PDB file of C-alpha atoms in Angstrom:
ATOM      1  CA  MET A   1      -2.857 -12.701  -9.683  1.00  0.00           C
ATOM      2  CA  ASN A   2      -0.354  -9.869  -9.307  1.00  0.00           C
ATOM      3  CA  ILE A   3       1.803  -9.679  -6.190  1.00  0.00           C
ATOM      4  CA  SER A   4       3.230  -6.386  -4.969  1.00  0.00           C
ATOM      5  CA  PHE A   5       5.872  -5.813  -2.311  1.00  0.00           C
ATOM      6  CA  GLU A   6       5.858  -2.561  -0.351  1.00  0.00           C
ATOM      7  CA  ILE A   7       9.277  -1.120   0.474  1.00  0.00           C
ATOM      8  CA  VAL A   8       9.434   1.743   2.970  1.00  0.00           C
ATOM      9  CA  PRO A   9      12.240   4.198   2.019  1.00  0.00           C
ATOM     10  CA  ARG A  10      13.687   4.733   5.502  1.00  0.00           C
ATOM     11  CA  SER A  11      16.979   5.408   3.738  1.00  0.00           C
ATOM     12  CA  LEU A  12      18.443   4.651   0.335  1.00  0.00           C
ATOM     13  CA  GLU A  13      20.580   1.915   1.871  1.00  0.00           C
ATOM     14  CA  ALA A  14      17.581   0.306   3.600  1.00  0.00           C
ATOM     15  CA  PHE A  15      15.574   0.502   0.389  1.00  0.00           C
ATOM     16  CA  ASP A  16      18.319  -1.122  -1.653  1.00  0.00           C
ATOM     17  CA  GLN A  17      18.650  -3.919   0.909  1.00  0.00           C
ATOM     18  CA  GLN A  18      14.957  -4.798   0.777  1.00  0.00           C
ATOM     19  CA  TYR A  19      14.908  -4.445  -2.995  1.00  0.00           C
ATOM     20  CA  ARG A  20      17.730  -6.981  -3.268  1.00  0.00           C
ATOM     21  CA  PHE A  21      15.764  -9.276  -0.965  1.00  0.00           C
ATOM     22  CA  VAL A  22      12.738  -9.080  -3.277  1.00  0.00           C
ATOM     23  CA  GLN A  23      14.890  -9.876  -6.285  1.00  0.00           C
ATOM     24  CA  GLN A  24      16.216 -12.978  -4.539  1.00  0.00           C
ATOM     25  CA  LEU A  25      12.749 -14.293  -3.685  1.00  0.00           C
ATOM     26  CA  ASP A  26      12.010 -15.369  -7.273  1.00  0.00           C
ATOM     27  CA  SER A  27       8.402 -15.573  -6.193  1.00  0.00           C
ATOM     28  CA  GLY A  28       6.200 -14.081  -8.852  1.00  0.00           C
ATOM     29  CA  ILE A  29       6.356 -10.618  -7.288  1.00  0.00           C
ATOM     30  CA  ASN A  30       5.957  -8.243 -10.204  1.00  0.00           C
ATOM     31  CA  THR A  31       5.179  -4.887  -8.562  1.00  0.00           C
ATOM     32  CA  ILE A  32       7.004  -2.619  -6.120  1.00  0.00           C
ATOM     33  CA  ASN A  33       4.948   0.003  -4.303  1.00  0.00           C
ATOM     34  CA  VAL A  34       6.621   2.678  -2.209  1.00  0.00           C
ATOM     35  CA  PRO A  35       4.873   4.794   0.449  1.00  0.00           C
ATOM     36  CA  ASP A  36       5.748   8.456   0.877  1.00  0.00           C
ATOM     37  CA  ILE A  37       6.405   9.108   4.567  1.00  0.00           C
ATOM     38  CA  GLN A  38       7.028  12.683   5.616  1.00  0.00           C
ATOM     39  CA  ARG A  39       9.564  11.944   8.352  1.00  0.00           C
ATOM     40  CA  PHE A  40      11.953  10.337   5.864  1.00  0.00           C
ATOM     41  CA  ASP A  41      14.157  12.344   3.502  1.00  0.00           C
ATOM     42  CA  THR A  42      13.676  10.131   0.441  1.00  0.00           C
ATOM     43  CA  ARG A  43      10.457  10.707  -1.484  1.00  0.00           C
ATOM     44  CA  SER A  44       8.632   7.780  -3.012  1.00  0.00           C
ATOM     45  CA  TRP A  45       8.967   8.813  -6.645  1.00  0.00           C
ATOM     46  CA  GLU A  46      12.739   9.231  -6.355  1.00  0.00           C
ATOM     47  CA  LEU A  47      13.076   5.440  -6.156  1.00  0.00           C
ATOM     48  CA  ALA A  48      12.045   5.180  -9.811  1.00  0.00           C
ATOM     49  CA  THR A  49      15.721   5.373 -10.720  1.00  0.00           C
ATOM     50  CA  ARG A  50      16.702   2.480  -8.406  1.00  0.00           C
ATOM     51  CA  ILE A  51      14.212  -0.099  -9.689  1.00  0.00           C
ATOM     52  CA  ASN A  52      14.457  -2.215 -12.811  1.00  0.00           C
ATOM     53  CA  ARG A  53      11.190  -1.108 -14.352  1.00  0.00           C
ATOM     54  CA  SER A  54      11.400  -3.716 -17.084  1.00  0.00           C
ATOM     55  CA  GLN A  55      11.161  -6.318 -14.308  1.00  0.00           C
ATOM     56  CA  TYR A  56       8.774  -4.619 -11.841  1.00  0.00           C
ATOM     57  CA  ARG A  57       5.883  -2.247 -12.106  1.00  0.00           C
ATOM     58  CA  PHE A  58       6.624   0.776  -9.932  1.00  0.00           C
ATOM     59  CA  VAL A  59       3.785   2.364  -7.928  1.00  0.00           C
ATOM     60  CA  PRO A  60       4.885   5.333  -5.814  1.00  0.00           C
ATOM     61  CA  HIS A  61       2.469   6.787  -3.255  1.00  0.00           C
ATOM     62  CA  PHE A  62       1.572  10.483  -3.261  1.00  0.00           C
ATOM     63  CA  ARG A  63      -0.047  12.262  -0.318  1.00  0.00           C
ATOM     64  CA  ALA A  64      -2.774  14.701  -1.352  1.00  0.00           C
ATOM     65  CA  ILE A  65      -1.941  17.114   1.474  1.00  0.00           C
ATOM     66  CA  ASP A  66       1.528  17.656  -0.051  1.00  0.00           C
ATOM     67  CA  PHE A  67       0.152  19.098  -3.287  1.00  0.00           C
ATOM     68  CA  LYS A  68      -1.771  22.267  -3.962  1.00  0.00           C
ATOM     69  CA  LEU A  69      -4.392  21.842  -6.644  1.00  0.00           C
ATOM     70  CA  GLY A  70      -3.442  23.847  -9.699  1.00  0.00           C
ATOM     71  CA  SER A  71       0.236  24.124  -8.793  1.00  0.00           C
ATOM     72  CA  GLY A  72       1.348  21.591 -11.380  1.00  0.00           C
ATOM     73  CA  ASP A  73       3.948  20.122  -9.000  1.00  0.00           C
ATOM     74  CA  LEU A  74       2.544  16.606  -9.177  1.00  0.00           C
ATOM     75  CA  PHE A  75       2.324  16.798 -12.968  1.00  0.00           C
ATOM     76  CA  ARG A  76       5.987  17.734 -13.180  1.00  0.00           C
ATOM     77  CA  ILE A  77       6.969  14.754 -11.029  1.00  0.00           C
ATOM     78  CA  ILE A  78       4.935  12.357 -13.157  1.00  0.00           C
ATOM     79  CA  ASP A  79       6.555  13.717 -16.314  1.00  0.00           C
ATOM     80  CA  ASP A  80      10.112  13.975 -14.970  1.00  0.00           C
ATOM     81  CA  TYR A  81      10.132  10.392 -13.636  1.00  0.00           C
ATOM     82  CA  GLN A  82       8.075   9.002 -16.543  1.00  0.00           C
ATOM     83  CA  LEU A  83       5.594   7.389 -14.182  1.00  0.00           C
ATOM     84  CA  ASP A  84       2.878   5.141 -15.560  1.00  0.00           C
ATOM     85  CA  SER A  85       1.282   4.346 -12.179  1.00  0.00           C
ATOM     86  CA  VAL A  86       0.554   6.362  -9.030  1.00  0.00           C
ATOM     87  CA  LEU A  87      -1.199   5.675  -5.743  1.00  0.00           C
ATOM     88  CA  LEU A  88      -2.972   8.760  -4.382  1.00  0.00           C
ATOM     89  CA  VAL A  89      -3.800   8.847  -0.669  1.00  0.00           C
ATOM     90  CA  THR A  90      -4.885  11.559   1.745  1.00  0.00           C
ATOM     91  CA  GLY A  91      -1.808  11.481   4.003  1.00  0.00           C
ATOM     92  CA  ASP A  92      -1.378  12.441   7.640  1.00  0.00           C
ATOM     93  CA  PRO A  93      -0.408  16.047   8.490  1.00  0.00           C
ATOM     94  CA  PRO A  94       3.331  16.474   9.097  1.00  0.00           C
ATOM     95  CA  GLU A  95       4.742  16.295  12.587  1.00  0.00           C
ATOM     96  CA  GLY A  96       5.691  19.833  13.576  1.00  0.00           C
ATOM     97  CA  LEU A  97       6.090  22.559  10.982  1.00  0.00           C
ATOM     98  CA  LYS A  98       8.993  21.231   8.956  1.00  0.00           C
ATOM     99  CA  ARG A  99       6.968  20.754   5.783  1.00  0.00           C
ATOM    100  CA  ALA A 100       4.074  22.728   4.341  1.00  0.00           C
ATOM    101  CA  TYR A 101       0.815  20.958   3.675  1.00  0.00           C
ATOM    102  CA  TYR A 102      -2.475  21.796   2.012  1.00  0.00           C
ATOM    103  CA  ASN A 103      -6.141  20.989   2.553  1.00  0.00           C
ATOM    104  CA  THR A 104      -6.285  19.040  -0.691  1.00  0.00           C
ATOM    105  CA  ASP A 105      -8.983  16.388  -0.854  1.00  0.00           C
ATOM    106  CA  VAL A 106      -7.700  13.172  -2.379  1.00  0.00           C
ATOM    107  CA  VAL A 107     -10.873  12.795  -4.479  1.00  0.00           C
ATOM    108  CA  ASP A 108     -10.214  16.218  -6.034  1.00  0.00           C
ATOM    109  CA  LEU A 109      -6.591  15.276  -6.678  1.00  0.00           C
ATOM    110  CA  ILE A 110      -7.624  12.033  -8.384  1.00  0.00           C
ATOM    111  CA  HIS A 111      -9.971  14.061 -10.593  1.00  0.00           C
ATOM    112  CA  VAL A 112      -7.366  16.591 -11.791  1.00  0.00           C
ATOM    113  CA  VAL A 113      -4.711  13.921 -12.363  1.00  0.00           C
ATOM    114  CA  ARG A 114      -7.145  11.827 -14.394  1.00  0.00           C
ATOM    115  CA  GLN A 115      -8.061  14.843 -16.504  1.00  0.00           C
ATOM    116  CA  ARG A 116      -4.401  15.498 -17.245  1.00  0.00           C
ATOM    117  CA  TYR A 117      -3.395  11.852 -17.797  1.00  0.00           C
ATOM    118  CA  PRO A 118      -6.240   9.776 -19.277  1.00  0.00           C
ATOM    119  CA  ALA A 119      -4.032   6.668 -19.664  1.00  0.00           C
ATOM    120  CA  LEU A 120      -2.259   6.812 -16.294  1.00  0.00           C
ATOM    121  CA  ASN A 121      -2.847   3.950 -13.847  1.00  0.00           C
ATOM    122  CA  ILE A 122      -4.349   5.789 -10.873  1.00  0.00           C
ATOM    123  CA  TYR A 123      -4.752   3.807  -7.672  1.00  0.00           C
ATOM    124  CA  ALA A 124      -6.362   4.923  -4.432  1.00  0.00           C
ATOM    125  CA  GLY A 125      -6.515   3.426  -0.959  1.00  0.00           C
ATOM    126  CA  PHE A 126      -9.272   1.961   1.129  1.00  0.00           C
ATOM    127  CA  ASP A 127      -9.404   1.058   4.804  1.00  0.00           C
ATOM    128  CA  PRO A 128     -11.708  -1.736   6.033  1.00  0.00           C
ATOM    129  CA  HIS A 129     -11.125  -0.636   9.641  1.00  0.00           C
ATOM    130  CA  ARG A 130     -11.892   3.088   9.292  1.00  0.00           C
ATOM    131  CA  SER A 131     -15.679   2.927   9.251  1.00  0.00           C
ATOM    132  CA  GLY A 132     -18.594   0.687   8.368  1.00  0.00           C
ATOM    133  CA  VAL A 133     -18.578  -1.300   5.134  1.00  0.00           C
ATOM    134  CA  GLN A 134     -21.272   0.836   3.490  1.00  0.00           C
ATOM    135  CA  GLU A 135     -19.544   4.110   4.322  1.00  0.00           C
ATOM    136  CA  GLU A 136     -16.180   2.850   3.082  1.00  0.00           C
ATOM    137  CA  CYS A 137     -17.719   1.495  -0.121  1.00  0.00           C
ATOM    138  CA  ASP A 138     -19.382   4.866  -0.746  1.00  0.00           C
ATOM    139  CA  TYR A 139     -15.974   6.519  -0.369  1.00  0.00           C
ATOM    140  CA  ILE A 140     -14.464   3.986  -2.771  1.00  0.00           C
ATOM    141  CA  GLN A 141     -17.164   4.812  -5.310  1.00  0.00           C
ATOM    142  CA  ARG A 142     -16.421   8.531  -5.028  1.00  0.00           C
ATOM    143  CA  LYS A 143     -12.823   7.796  -5.894  1.00  0.00           C
ATOM    144  CA  VAL A 144     -13.875   5.612  -8.825  1.00  0.00           C
ATOM    145  CA  ASP A 145     -16.139   8.364 -10.108  1.00  0.00           C
ATOM    146  CA  ALA A 146     -13.220  10.812  -9.874  1.00  0.00           C
ATOM    147  CA  GLY A 147     -11.017   8.554 -11.984  1.00  0.00           C
ATOM    148  CA  ALA A 148      -9.372   5.879  -9.810  1.00  0.00           C
ATOM    149  CA  GLY A 149      -9.043   2.590 -11.634  1.00  0.00           C
ATOM    150  CA  GLY A 150      -7.670   0.431  -8.833  1.00  0.00           C
ATOM    151  CA  PHE A 151      -7.111   0.218  -5.095  1.00  0.00           C
ATOM    152  CA  PHE A 152      -4.599  -0.829  -2.451  1.00  0.00           C
ATOM    153  CA  SER A 153      -6.191  -1.727   0.871  1.00  0.00           C
ATOM    154  CA  GLN A 154      -4.978  -1.332   4.402  1.00  0.00           C
ATOM    155  CA  PRO A 155      -4.006  -4.787   5.736  1.00  0.00           C
ATOM    156  CA  PHE A 156      -6.702  -7.298   6.569  1.00  0.00           C
ATOM    157  CA  TYR A 157      -6.610  -9.712   9.506  1.00  0.00           C
ATOM    158  CA  ASP A 158      -9.962 -11.433   9.098  1.00  0.00           C
ATOM    159  CA  SER A 159     -10.725 -13.598   6.065  1.00  0.00           C
ATOM    160  CA  ARG A 160     -14.433 -12.913   6.483  1.00  0.00           C
ATOM    161  CA  MET A 161     -13.808  -9.217   5.849  1.00  0.00           C
ATOM    162  CA  VAL A 162     -11.706 -10.087   2.819  1.00  0.00           C
ATOM    163  CA  GLU A 163     -14.671 -12.013   1.394  1.00  0.00           C
ATOM    164  CA  ILE A 164     -17.020  -9.064   1.958  1.00  0.00           C
ATOM    165  CA  TYR A 165     -14.744  -6.581   0.215  1.00  0.00           C
ATOM    166  CA  ALA A 166     -13.846  -9.050  -2.540  1.00  0.00           C
ATOM    167  CA  GLU A 167     -17.500  -8.999  -3.520  1.00  0.00           C
ATOM    168  CA  GLN A 168     -17.682  -5.203  -3.368  1.00  0.00           C
ATOM    169  CA  MET A 169     -14.491  -4.646  -5.390  1.00  0.00           C
ATOM    170  CA  GLN A 170     -15.422  -6.748  -8.403  1.00  0.00           C
ATOM    171  CA  GLY A 171     -14.349  -5.053 -11.623  1.00  0.00           C
ATOM    172  CA  LEU A 172     -11.674  -2.952  -9.927  1.00  0.00           C
ATOM    173  CA  GLU A 173      -7.966  -3.765  -9.921  1.00  0.00           C
ATOM    174  CA  THR A 174      -7.642  -4.346  -6.188  1.00  0.00           C
ATOM    175  CA  TYR A 175      -4.609  -5.263  -4.086  1.00  0.00           C
ATOM    176  CA  ILE A 176      -5.463  -6.770  -0.709  1.00  0.00           C
ATOM    177  CA  GLY A 177      -2.951  -5.798   1.961  1.00  0.00           C
ATOM    178  CA  ILE A 178      -1.065  -8.406   3.997  1.00  0.00           C
ATOM    179  CA  SER A 179       1.060  -7.117   6.877  1.00  0.00           C
ATOM    180  CA  PRO A 180       2.256  -9.713   9.402  1.00  0.00           C
ATOM    181  CA  ILE A 181       2.029  -8.794  13.086  1.00  0.00           C
ATOM    182  CA  THR A 182       4.369 -10.881  15.197  1.00  0.00           C
ATOM    183  CA  THR A 183       4.450  -9.101  18.580  1.00  0.00           C
ATOM    184  CA  LYS A 184       1.849  -8.131  21.138  1.00  0.00           C
ATOM    185  CA  ALA A 185       3.119  -4.547  21.045  1.00  0.00           C
ATOM    186  CA  SER A 186       2.470  -4.320  17.298  1.00  0.00           C
ATOM    187  CA  MET A 187      -0.971  -5.824  17.769  1.00  0.00           C
ATOM    188  CA  ASN A 188      -1.789  -3.175  20.378  1.00  0.00           C
ATOM    189  CA  TYR A 189      -0.563  -0.445  18.016  1.00  0.00           C
ATOM    190  CA  TRP A 190      -2.848  -1.612  15.211  1.00  0.00           C
ATOM    191  CA  GLU A 191      -5.792  -1.817  17.600  1.00  0.00           C
ATOM    192  CA  VAL A 192      -5.301   1.733  18.907  1.00  0.00           C
ATOM    193  CA  LYS A 193      -3.894   3.568  15.891  1.00  0.00           C
ATOM    194  CA  ASN A 194      -5.677   1.813  13.035  1.00  0.00           C
ATOM    195  CA  LYS A 195      -8.853   0.647  14.801  1.00  0.00           C
ATOM    196  CA  VAL A 196      -8.289  -2.979  13.826  1.00  0.00           C
ATOM    197  CA  LYS A 197     -10.685  -5.485  15.369  1.00  0.00           C
ATOM    198  CA  PHE A 198      -8.798  -8.764  15.360  1.00  0.00           C
ATOM    199  CA  PRO A 199     -10.633 -12.088  15.137  1.00  0.00           C
ATOM    200  CA  LYS A 200     -10.627 -14.136  18.327  1.00  0.00           C
ATOM    201  CA  ASN A 201      -8.305 -16.747  16.803  1.00  0.00           C
ATOM    202  CA  PHE A 202      -5.621 -14.181  15.940  1.00  0.00           C
ATOM    203  CA  GLN A 203      -2.138 -14.913  17.246  1.00  0.00           C
ATOM    204  CA  PRO A 204       0.732 -12.402  16.921  1.00  0.00           C
ATOM    205  CA  ASP A 205       3.212 -14.999  15.731  1.00  0.00           C
ATOM    206  CA  TYR A 206       4.784 -16.074  12.469  1.00  0.00           C
ATOM    207  CA  GLN A 207       2.759 -19.237  11.956  1.00  0.00           C
ATOM    208  CA  TRP A 208      -0.644 -17.562  12.251  1.00  0.00           C
ATOM    209  CA  ASN A 209       0.405 -14.820   9.858  1.00  0.00           C
ATOM    210  CA  VAL A 210       1.869 -17.242   7.319  1.00  0.00           C
ATOM    211  CA  ASP A 211      -1.323 -19.309   7.360  1.00  0.00           C
ATOM    212  CA  PHE A 212      -3.430 -16.169   7.003  1.00  0.00           C
ATOM    213  CA  ALA A 213      -1.352 -14.949   4.049  1.00  0.00           C
ATOM    214  CA  HIS A 214      -2.065 -18.221   2.268  1.00  0.00           C
ATOM    215  CA  GLN A 215      -5.805 -17.812   2.967  1.00  0.00           C
ATOM    216  CA  VAL A 216      -5.783 -14.263   1.579  1.00  0.00           C
ATOM    217  CA  MET A 217      -3.857 -15.236  -1.546  1.00  0.00           C
ATOM    218  CA  ALA A 218      -6.292 -18.060  -2.217  1.00  0.00           C
ATOM    219  CA  LEU A 219      -9.292 -15.747  -1.751  1.00  0.00           C
ATOM    220  CA  ALA A 220      -7.740 -13.088  -3.962  1.00  0.00           C
ATOM    221  CA  ALA A 221      -6.959 -15.564  -6.739  1.00  0.00           C
ATOM    222  CA  ALA A 222     -10.476 -17.004  -6.589  1.00  0.00           C
ATOM    223  CA  ASN A 223     -12.034 -13.536  -6.860  1.00  0.00           C
ATOM    224  CA  GLY A 224      -9.824 -11.995  -9.524  1.00  0.00           C
ATOM    225  CA  LEU A 225      -8.010  -9.742  -7.047  1.00  0.00           C
ATOM    226  CA  HIS A 226      -4.329  -9.210  -6.229  1.00  0.00           C
ATOM    227  CA  VAL A 227      -2.266  -8.962  -3.040  1.00  0.00           C
ATOM    228  CA  TYR A 228       0.531  -6.849  -1.680  1.00  0.00           C
ATOM    229  CA  PHE A 229       2.856  -7.567   1.193  1.00  0.00           C
ATOM    230  CA  MET A 230       3.615  -4.801   3.670  1.00  0.00           C
ATOM    231  CA  PRO A 231       6.312  -6.212   5.996  1.00  0.00           C
ATOM    232  CA  ILE A 232       7.024  -4.007   9.013  1.00  0.00           C
ATOM    233  CA  ARG A 233       9.729  -4.878  11.539  1.00  0.00           C
ATOM    234  CA  ILE A 234       9.758  -8.607  10.888  1.00  0.00           C
ATOM    235  CA  ASP A 235      12.434 -11.127  10.052  1.00  0.00           C
ATOM    236  CA  LEU A 236      12.017 -11.200   6.281  1.00  0.00           C
ATOM    237  CA  GLU A 237      13.820 -14.490   5.823  1.00  0.00           C
ATOM    238  CA  ARG A 238      11.842 -16.234   8.560  1.00  0.00           C
ATOM    239  CA  TYR A 239       8.495 -15.074   7.180  1.00  0.00           C
ATOM    240  CA  PHE A 240       8.931 -15.278   3.425  1.00  0.00           C
ATOM    241  CA  LYS A 241      10.721 -18.618   3.371  1.00  0.00           C
ATOM    242  CA  GLN A 242       7.384 -20.074   4.545  1.00  0.00           C
ATOM    243  CA  ILE A 243       5.215 -18.272   1.993  1.00  0.00           C
ATOM    244  CA  ARG A 244       4.015 -20.281  -0.993  1.00  0.00           C
ATOM    245  CA  PHE A 245       3.437 -17.813  -3.825  1.00  0.00           C
ATOM    246  CA  ASN A 246       2.074 -20.326  -6.309  1.00  0.00           C
TER     247      ASN A 246
END
């Protein structure tokens, strides 16, 4: 089972701090994935130069709405940074008018990138909270047909949903998202913003989230899947010192 750690590039200093933390974990983490967030100055692919790529696989995120089909901009980035893996997502429109964006469909972007780079590891996202299981699985299949070979999920909070998607994702290199929620305010945010329906036994505390992470890792290992950790505003030491990676 592969384990990825997501580092948000709020600044170069913040990135370097979390990267050093990952290196100190000595936990079997072998992949670093980096989201591209429009309100931050640092772009995901620029972190390629700050990661030891002989130690970690590097998977930068790219937002489809930032790239015009046919422009060649994404191709130039892939070539310039010698990327062997990319995660292509739709992306939210920018706040205000500070950055241009395009009506590029992520399925179309996956298709053109696959045509240009037959050997590239192309990942896409899926969201178990966005819609019904059948609708989301149909969307996953469209991305597979376009050329995606693997997926990173939005975080799960119900092991029963993990089991359902584990069955559906057989044969695809899939990373199940784990993002601890340790405050009531964060729980409310995920309910409103991301449409998460939490199980009745959910508790926004460290112990519940540590126990759940162990459940997800066990399910992933049993089903030939992988996991990635997406820590947001938590005490990294307090959480990860309790996580058993093996």
